Tab-separated table of C-alpha atoms in Angstrom:
chain	number	residue	atom	x	y	z
A	1	SER	CA	24.532	10.475	-13.823
A	2	GLN	CA	25.019	6.763	-13.318
A	3	THR	CA	23.326	3.981	-15.226
A	4	ILE	CA	23.364	0.225	-15.163
A	5	HIS	CA	22.880	-1.946	-18.187
A	6	GLN	CA	21.976	-5.656	-17.963
A	7	TRP	CA	21.356	-7.960	-20.923
A	8	PRO	CA	19.732	-9.860	-22.303
A	9	ALA	CA	16.226	-9.179	-20.861
A	10	THR	CA	15.030	-12.741	-21.512
A	11	LEU	CA	16.820	-15.915	-22.363
A	12	VAL	CA	15.701	-19.519	-23.077
A	13	GLN	CA	18.483	-22.021	-22.983
A	14	PRO	CA	18.622	-25.798	-23.153
A	15	VAL	CA	19.984	-27.869	-20.253
A	16	GLY	CA	23.748	-28.373	-20.597
A	17	SER	CA	24.324	-25.252	-22.663
A	18	PRO	CA	26.617	-22.430	-21.461
A	19	LEU	CA	25.513	-19.092	-20.033
A	20	SER	CA	26.897	-15.575	-20.057
A	21	LEU	CA	25.022	-12.604	-18.598
A	22	GLU	CA	26.628	-9.232	-18.676
A	23	CYS	CA	26.261	-6.176	-16.565
A	24	THR	CA	27.897	-2.822	-17.053
A	25	VAL	CA	27.770	0.415	-15.007
A	26	GLU	CA	28.414	3.894	-16.389
A	27	GLY	CA	29.172	7.169	-14.655
A	28	THR	CA	30.976	5.851	-11.578
A	29	SER	CA	34.261	4.201	-10.688
A	30	ASN	CA	35.188	1.302	-8.467
A	31	PRO	CA	31.552	0.323	-7.689
A	32	ASN	CA	30.555	-2.606	-5.581
A	33	LEU	CA	28.783	-5.039	-7.947
A	34	TYR	CA	26.277	-7.724	-7.137
A	35	TRP	CA	24.491	-10.733	-8.811
A	36	TYR	CA	21.232	-11.793	-7.220
A	37	ARG	CA	18.708	-14.465	-8.258
A	38	GLN	CA	15.000	-14.229	-7.541
A	39	ALA	CA	12.538	-17.116	-7.517
A	40	ALA	CA	9.025	-16.154	-8.654
A	41	GLY	CA	7.487	-13.808	-6.166
A	42	ARG	CA	10.254	-14.143	-3.635
A	43	GLY	CA	13.274	-12.421	-2.170
A	44	LEU	CA	16.677	-11.908	-3.647
A	45	GLN	CA	19.342	-14.545	-3.140
A	46	LEU	CA	22.886	-13.111	-3.180
A	47	LEU	CA	25.027	-15.171	-5.570
A	48	PHE	CA	28.227	-13.151	-5.935
A	49	TYR	CA	29.518	-9.643	-5.074
A	50	SER	CA	32.667	-7.819	-5.977
A	51	VAL	CA	34.417	-4.852	-4.376
A	52	GLY	CA	37.101	-4.491	-7.025
A	53	ILE	CA	38.516	-5.927	-10.319
A	54	GLY	CA	39.277	-9.599	-9.932
A	55	GLN	CA	37.780	-9.697	-6.382
A	56	ILE	CA	34.730	-12.047	-6.288
A	57	SER	CA	32.973	-13.319	-3.189
A	58	SER	CA	30.779	-16.351	-3.733
A	59	GLU	CA	27.817	-16.842	-1.484
A	60	VAL	CA	26.152	-19.965	-2.697
A	61	PRO	CA	28.040	-23.036	-3.934
A	62	GLN	CA	26.455	-23.871	-7.267
A	63	ASN	CA	26.732	-24.288	-10.982
A	64	LEU	CA	27.529	-20.565	-11.608
A	65	SER	CA	30.615	-18.395	-11.563
A	66	ALA	CA	31.206	-14.633	-11.837
A	67	SER	CA	34.082	-12.517	-13.150
A	68	ARG	CA	34.926	-8.846	-13.124
A	69	PRO	CA	37.305	-8.289	-16.022
A	70	GLN	CA	36.951	-4.465	-15.920
A	71	ASP	CA	36.067	-2.014	-13.207
A	72	ARG	CA	32.529	-1.483	-14.267
A	73	GLN	CA	31.735	-4.883	-15.869
A	74	PHE	CA	30.357	-7.933	-14.086
A	75	ILE	CA	29.742	-11.229	-15.782
A	76	LEU	CA	27.695	-14.266	-14.585
A	77	SER	CA	28.572	-17.581	-16.286
A	78	SER	CA	27.912	-21.196	-16.353
A	79	LYS	CA	29.595	-23.973	-18.337
A	80	LYS	CA	26.523	-26.271	-18.268
A	81	LEU	CA	23.110	-25.005	-17.233
A	82	LEU	CA	20.764	-27.033	-15.028
A	83	LEU	CA	16.936	-26.748	-14.899
A	84	SER	CA	17.301	-25.341	-11.384
A	85	ASP	CA	19.245	-22.434	-12.789
A	86	SER	CA	16.039	-20.952	-14.126
A	87	GLY	CA	15.083	-17.681	-12.470
A	88	PHE	CA	15.222	-13.927	-12.597
A	89	TYR	CA	18.845	-12.627	-12.362
A	90	LEU	CA	19.426	-9.028	-11.154
A	91	CYS	CA	22.664	-7.101	-11.280
A	92	ALA	CA	23.128	-4.172	-8.920
A	93	TRP	CA	25.800	-1.602	-8.096
A	94	ARG	CA	26.635	0.446	-5.068
A	95	ARG	CA	29.093	3.281	-4.254
A	96	PRO	CA	31.997	2.023	-2.225
A	97	ARG	CA	32.439	2.838	1.430
A	98	ASP	CA	29.361	5.080	1.737
A	99	HIS	CA	26.046	4.302	3.352
A	100	THR	CA	24.185	4.348	0.099
A	101	GLU	CA	21.587	2.389	-1.667
A	102	ALA	CA	22.084	-0.243	-4.321
A	103	PHE	CA	20.849	0.466	-7.821
A	104	PHE	CA	19.439	-2.394	-9.891
A	105	GLY	CA	19.444	-3.345	-13.530
A	106	GLN	CA	16.206	-4.480	-15.248
A	107	GLY	CA	17.029	-8.152	-14.802
A	108	THR	CA	17.366	-11.186	-17.003
A	109	ARG	CA	14.571	-13.801	-17.088
A	110	LEU	CA	16.353	-17.100	-17.688
A	111	THR	CA	14.425	-20.234	-18.525
A	112	VAL	CA	16.321	-23.428	-18.855
A	113	VAL	CA	14.425	-26.150	-20.888
B	1	GLU	CA	26.118	-16.340	8.431
B	2	ASP	CA	24.032	-13.211	7.875
B	3	LYS	CA	20.304	-13.675	8.039
B	4	VAL	CA	17.269	-11.426	7.181
B	5	VAL	CA	13.834	-12.611	7.914
B	6	GLN	CA	10.710	-10.746	6.702
B	7	SER	CA	7.135	-11.189	7.825
B	8	PRO	CA	4.535	-11.708	6.863
B	9	LEU	CA	5.405	-13.443	3.623
B	10	SER	CA	2.232	-12.175	2.003
B	11	LEU	CA	-0.574	-9.780	2.917
B	12	VAL	CA	-3.904	-8.867	1.351
B	13	VAL	CA	-5.634	-5.633	2.366
B	14	HIS	CA	-8.174	-3.169	1.003
B	15	GLU	CA	-7.618	0.334	-0.127
B	16	GLY	CA	-7.363	2.640	2.852
B	17	ASP	CA	-5.970	0.123	5.268
B	18	THR	CA	-2.699	0.630	7.114
B	19	VAL	CA	-0.091	-2.107	6.980
B	20	THR	CA	3.129	-2.857	8.928
B	21	LEU	CA	5.802	-4.980	7.362
B	22	ASN	CA	8.564	-6.517	9.526
B	23	CYS	CA	12.157	-7.226	9.022
B	24	SER	CA	14.389	-8.879	11.576
B	25	TYR	CA	18.073	-9.565	11.092
B	26	GLU	CA	21.179	-11.271	12.370
B	27	VAL	CA	24.391	-9.903	10.992
B	28	THR	CA	27.855	-9.361	12.280
B	29	ASN	CA	28.821	-5.792	12.639
B	30	PHE	CA	25.648	-4.135	11.312
B	31	ARG	CA	26.177	-1.147	9.037
B	32	SER	CA	22.799	-0.338	7.517
B	33	LEU	CA	19.334	-1.656	6.622
B	34	LEU	CA	17.516	-0.846	3.368
B	35	TRP	CA	13.918	-1.102	2.167
B	36	TYR	CA	13.026	-1.598	-1.508
B	37	LYS	CA	9.735	-1.880	-3.462
B	38	GLN	CA	9.608	-4.201	-6.485
B	39	GLU	CA	6.699	-3.954	-8.850
B	40	LYS	CA	7.849	-5.741	-12.007
B	41	LYS	CA	11.541	-5.856	-12.634
B	42	ALA	CA	14.160	-3.661	-10.852
B	43	PRO	CA	13.611	-3.001	-7.158
B	44	THR	CA	13.359	0.657	-6.355
B	45	PHE	CA	14.917	2.157	-3.226
B	46	LEU	CA	12.656	3.358	-0.437
B	47	PHE	CA	14.767	3.970	2.745
B	48	MET	CA	18.056	3.406	4.314
B	49	LEU	CA	18.389	3.226	8.117
B	50	THR	CA	21.531	3.273	10.173
B	51	SER	CA	20.472	4.655	13.512
B	52	SER	CA	17.905	3.358	16.064
B	53	GLY	CA	14.790	5.270	16.792
B	54	ILE	CA	14.917	7.805	13.971
B	55	GLU	CA	11.883	7.507	11.721
B	56	LYS	CA	12.362	7.930	7.971
B	57	LYS	CA	9.235	9.210	6.169
B	58	SER	CA	8.253	9.627	2.567
B	59	GLY	CA	4.567	10.451	1.900
B	60	ARG	CA	2.397	7.583	3.248
B	61	LEU	CA	5.467	5.367	3.892
B	62	SER	CA	7.607	5.398	6.990
B	63	SER	CA	10.216	3.201	8.555
B	64	ILE	CA	12.161	2.818	11.740
B	65	LEU	CA	14.985	0.745	13.015
B	66	ASP	CA	15.576	-0.886	16.466
B	67	LYS	CA	19.275	-1.897	16.657
B	68	LYS	CA	18.839	-3.332	20.211
B	69	GLU	CA	16.088	-5.704	19.182
B	70	LEU	CA	17.507	-6.249	15.674
B	71	PHE	CA	14.439	-5.331	13.582
B	72	SER	CA	12.869	-2.704	11.356
B	73	ILE	CA	9.272	-2.006	10.412
B	74	LEU	CA	7.859	-0.426	7.235
B	75	ASN	CA	4.536	1.263	7.600
B	76	ILE	CA	2.173	2.178	4.825
B	77	THR	CA	-0.886	4.229	5.711
B	78	ALA	CA	-4.006	4.721	3.604
B	79	THR	CA	-2.908	2.071	1.171
B	80	GLN	CA	-3.696	2.305	-2.552
B	81	THR	CA	-3.775	-0.323	-5.295
B	82	GLY	CA	-0.441	1.149	-6.561
B	83	ASP	CA	1.186	-0.036	-3.328
B	84	SER	CA	0.781	-3.617	-4.498
B	85	ALA	CA	4.306	-4.987	-4.847
B	86	ILE	CA	6.975	-7.070	-3.263
B	87	TYR	CA	8.682	-5.222	-0.370
B	88	LEU	CA	12.304	-6.239	0.229
B	89	CYS	CA	14.528	-5.648	3.210
B	90	ALA	CA	18.312	-5.818	2.979
B	91	VAL	CA	21.082	-5.521	5.537
B	92	GLU	CA	24.716	-4.565	5.050
B	93	SER	CA	27.366	-6.354	7.127
B	94	GLY	CA	30.426	-4.423	8.125
B	95	THR	CA	32.506	-7.501	8.647
B	96	SER	CA	32.167	-8.731	5.058
B	97	TYR	CA	32.704	-5.387	3.391
B	98	GLY	CA	30.238	-4.778	0.593
B	99	LYS	CA	27.995	-7.693	1.324
B	100	LEU	CA	24.262	-6.852	1.017
B	101	THR	CA	21.879	-9.638	2.111
B	102	PHE	CA	18.166	-9.535	1.313
B	103	GLY	CA	15.222	-11.235	3.034
B	104	GLN	CA	12.544	-13.243	1.281
B	105	GLY	CA	10.271	-10.362	0.773
B	106	THR	CA	6.628	-9.558	1.612
B	107	ILE	CA	4.082	-9.706	-1.169
B	108	LEU	CA	1.509	-6.972	-0.544
B	109	THR	CA	-1.764	-6.980	-2.485
B	110	VAL	CA	-4.085	-4.007	-2.169
B	111	HIS	CA	-7.622	-4.597	-3.419
B	112	PRO	CA	-9.905	-1.639	-4.464
């Protein structure tokens, strides 16, 4: 069966510090991978998605970047965090080319202070 | 640019009420529409709709898609306090392969 791991669960970082959030998927190959951010009690804002290694589509110009160094690994990064980067970050995966649902990780609560 | 709009943004009802949540969309080359329920952390999948007029049903929840008018509804009958959650709608675009765009969600609160 397939599983998705996302860590850390919570993170408190000072303004100006770097960020690295990691997401890995097990039990499938060549998944579509997604990073979303969610403000408190609101919908999911698509940040990045990837349909293959090294293929990253960016949806929102901002202080963040994403990389996919391996087939089942998706990393969200920042060189210098801003207060506005605070939020709940969710990673998700989906089987390629099929009409199937996306499966979500448990999320990372990031607070920039 | 793909757009998904949900309404209402929030809703407060009492147990036993029936609710209808709305999702309208504007995407290029529509592929599918998905509904999710989010209680605490990870959203959990409810339905995926690809064809107009075919109702999907699971217990007290049901959903239908209208591809002509570009919207979907999610119905919950005989609501329970456990239905309290954020309900999210997402649409997949066929033009930008793999892109899955979510709406802003509907916060449903069910009081005993």
